[in-house]
Amino acid sequence: IGAKLDGSGAPGSGRHTPECRIEWSGGIRSGEDIEAALQAGADRVNLASQALVDIDQVRTLIAEFAGRLNICIDVEGDRIRPR
């Protein structure tokens, strides 16, 4: 978490504004889900095991939400773990 300081920046001065980025994880299965998460205030959305289901859909989602979509894959040893 970072902070933006304005003026004195002293705590309690009303000039210290915390800055944080929100990432949304879980329940993401479609472009509509991603859009809803972004509209709700997420800066980025994490797509996990669902990314393994339909690679063509994932390519489309990456193109549509470039820069705001993370693809998260669990790896255990030398294997991809779907869930």
GROMACS .gro file of C-alpha atoms in nm:
model
   83
    1ILE     CA    1   0.000   0.000   0.000
    2GLY     CA    2   0.132   0.339  -0.090
    3ALA     CA    3   0.021   0.680   0.022
    4LYS     CA    4  -0.021   1.014  -0.146
    5LEU     CA    5   0.085   1.306   0.063
    6ASP     CA    6  -0.056   1.653   0.013
    7GLY     CA    7   0.063   1.957   0.204
    8SER     CA    8   0.182   1.865   0.550
    9GLY     CA    9   0.073   1.504   0.507
   10ALA     CA   10   0.060   1.469   0.881
   11PRO     CA   11  -0.167   1.189   1.001
   12GLY     CA   12  -0.503   1.332   1.101
   13SER     CA   13  -0.456   1.642   0.887
   14GLY     CA   14  -0.705   1.514   0.630
   15ARG     CA   15  -0.432   1.537   0.369
   16HIS     CA   16  -0.308   1.179   0.383
   17THR     CA   17  -0.489   0.958   0.135
   18PRO     CA   18  -0.404   0.587   0.127
   19GLU     CA   19  -0.369   0.443  -0.221
   20CYS     CA   20  -0.422   0.076  -0.287
   21ARG     CA   21  -0.509  -0.139  -0.585
   22ILE     CA   22  -0.790  -0.392  -0.565
   23GLU     CA   23  -0.768  -0.732  -0.734
   24TRP     CA   24  -1.082  -0.947  -0.763
   25SER     CA   25  -1.049  -1.326  -0.740
   26GLY     CA   26  -1.303  -1.605  -0.743
   27GLY     CA   27  -1.618  -1.676  -0.937
   28ILE     CA   28  -1.490  -1.532  -1.264
   29ARG     CA   29  -1.614  -1.738  -1.559
   30SER     CA   30  -1.696  -1.490  -1.835
   31GLY     CA   31  -1.637  -1.147  -1.978
   32GLU     CA   32  -1.954  -1.034  -1.803
   33ASP     CA   33  -1.807  -1.144  -1.469
   34ILE     CA   34  -1.487  -0.952  -1.540
   35GLU     CA   35  -1.681  -0.642  -1.642
   36ALA     CA   36  -1.894  -0.662  -1.325
   37ALA     CA   37  -1.582  -0.688  -1.107
   38LEU     CA   38  -1.423  -0.388  -1.279
   39GLN     CA   39  -1.746  -0.189  -1.248
   40ALA     CA   40  -1.754  -0.277  -0.877
   41GLY     CA   41  -1.416  -0.110  -0.834
   42ALA     CA   42  -1.152  -0.375  -0.899
   43ASP     CA   43  -0.839  -0.251  -1.075
   44ARG     CA   44  -0.752  -0.598  -1.200
   45VAL     CA   45  -0.931  -0.934  -1.212
   46ASN     CA   46  -0.775  -1.276  -1.154
   47LEU     CA   47  -0.889  -1.566  -1.372
   48ALA     CA   48  -0.769  -1.896  -1.226
   49SER     CA   49  -0.873  -2.255  -1.300
   50GLN     CA   50  -1.143  -2.137  -1.540
   51ALA     CA   51  -0.859  -2.035  -1.773
   52LEU     CA   52  -0.790  -2.405  -1.836
   53VAL     CA   53  -1.144  -2.478  -1.954
   54ASP     CA   54  -1.162  -2.284  -2.282
   55ILE     CA   55  -0.833  -2.151  -2.421
   56ASP     CA   56  -1.008  -1.969  -2.708
   57GLN     CA   57  -1.229  -1.782  -2.462
   58VAL     CA   58  -0.921  -1.690  -2.257
   59ARG     CA   59  -0.752  -1.547  -2.567
   60THR     CA   60  -1.061  -1.335  -2.631
   61LEU     CA   61  -1.074  -1.217  -2.269
   62ILE     CA   62  -0.704  -1.128  -2.271
   63ALA     CA   63  -0.755  -0.920  -2.586
   64GLU     CA   64  -1.065  -0.750  -2.445
   65PHE     CA   65  -0.932  -0.679  -2.095
   66ALA     CA   66  -0.560  -0.637  -2.169
   67GLY     CA   67  -0.379  -0.487  -1.875
   68ARG     CA   68  -0.662  -0.554  -1.630
   69LEU     CA   69  -0.673  -0.935  -1.634
   70ASN     CA   70  -0.434  -1.173  -1.458
   71ILE     CA   71  -0.420  -1.540  -1.550
   72CYS     CA   72  -0.333  -1.738  -1.236
   73ILE     CA   73  -0.236  -2.102  -1.272
   74ASP     CA   74  -0.137  -2.328  -0.981
   75VAL     CA   75   0.163  -2.550  -1.041
   76GLU     CA   76   0.253  -2.844  -0.822
   77GLY     CA   77   0.590  -2.994  -0.903
   78ASP     CA   78   0.598  -3.027  -1.281
   79ARG     CA   79   0.219  -3.041  -1.322
   80ILE     CA   80  -0.052  -2.781  -1.364
   81ARG     CA   81  -0.307  -2.822  -1.087
   82PRO     CA   82  -0.655  -2.734  -1.221
   83ARG     CA   83  -0.814  -2.693  -0.874
   0.00000   0.00000   0.00000
